[in-house]
């Protein structure tokens, strides 16, 4: 996001854009970590369902 775009956006729009960027970054980190440890997404889901 450049400065001109940031100045024209409302506070809510800027926050939403930052949240989307953060979510993309966190998802990428999660995928990277799961690949390194050899875990699959299905294993994480079964652990969460056992807690309920």
Short mmCIF file of C-alpha atoms in Angstrom, two decimals:
data_model
loop_
_atom_site.label_atom_id
_atom_site.label_comp_id
_atom_site.label_asym_id
_atom_site.label_seq_id
_atom_site.Cartn_x
_atom_site.Cartn_y
_atom_site.Cartn_z
CA UNK A 1 0.00 0.00 0.00
CA UNK A 2 1.54 3.32 -1.02
CA UNK A 3 1.19 6.64 0.81
CA UNK A 4 -1.33 8.19 -1.59
CA UNK A 5 -3.65 5.21 -1.31
CA UNK A 6 -3.29 5.21 2.47
CA UNK A 7 -4.25 8.88 2.73
CA UNK A 8 -7.42 8.38 0.68
CA UNK A 9 -8.60 5.34 2.64
CA UNK A 10 -10.72 5.57 5.76
CA UNK A 11 -9.39 4.28 9.05
CA UNK A 12 -11.55 1.15 8.78
CA UNK A 13 -10.30 0.44 5.26
CA UNK A 14 -6.67 0.84 6.34
CA UNK A 15 -7.22 -1.49 9.30
CA UNK A 16 -8.94 -4.06 7.08
CA UNK A 17 -6.04 -3.95 4.61
CA UNK A 18 -3.50 -4.42 7.41
CA UNK A 19 -5.50 -7.34 8.81
CA UNK A 20 -5.58 -9.01 5.38
CA UNK A 21 -1.81 -8.56 4.99
CA UNK A 22 -1.23 -9.98 8.46
CA UNK A 23 -3.51 -12.95 7.78
CA UNK A 24 -1.68 -13.78 4.54
CA UNK A 25 1.67 -13.55 6.34
CA UNK A 26 0.50 -15.74 9.23
CA UNK A 27 -0.98 -18.36 6.87
CA UNK A 28 2.30 -18.49 4.94
CA UNK A 29 4.22 -18.92 8.20
CA UNK A 30 1.87 -21.70 9.27
CA UNK A 31 2.23 -23.54 5.98
CA UNK A 32 6.01 -23.22 6.18
CA UNK A 33 6.11 -24.52 9.74
CA UNK A 34 3.84 -27.47 8.95
CA UNK A 35 5.97 -28.42 5.96
CA UNK A 36 9.13 -28.29 8.07
CA UNK A 37 7.68 -30.44 10.84
CA UNK A 38 5.96 -32.86 8.45
CA UNK A 39 2.49 -32.29 9.90
CA UNK A 40 -0.60 -32.35 7.74
CA UNK A 41 -3.61 -30.08 8.11
CA UNK A 42 -5.82 -33.07 8.98
CA UNK A 43 -3.79 -33.85 12.10
CA UNK A 44 -4.32 -30.33 13.44
CA UNK A 45 -8.06 -30.59 12.90
CA UNK A 46 -8.36 -33.88 14.75
CA UNK A 47 -6.50 -32.45 17.75
CA UNK A 48 -8.90 -29.51 17.94
CA UNK A 49 -11.96 -31.75 17.68
CA UNK A 50 -10.71 -33.92 20.55
CA UNK A 51 -10.72 -30.90 22.90
CA UNK A 52 -14.45 -30.26 22.43
#
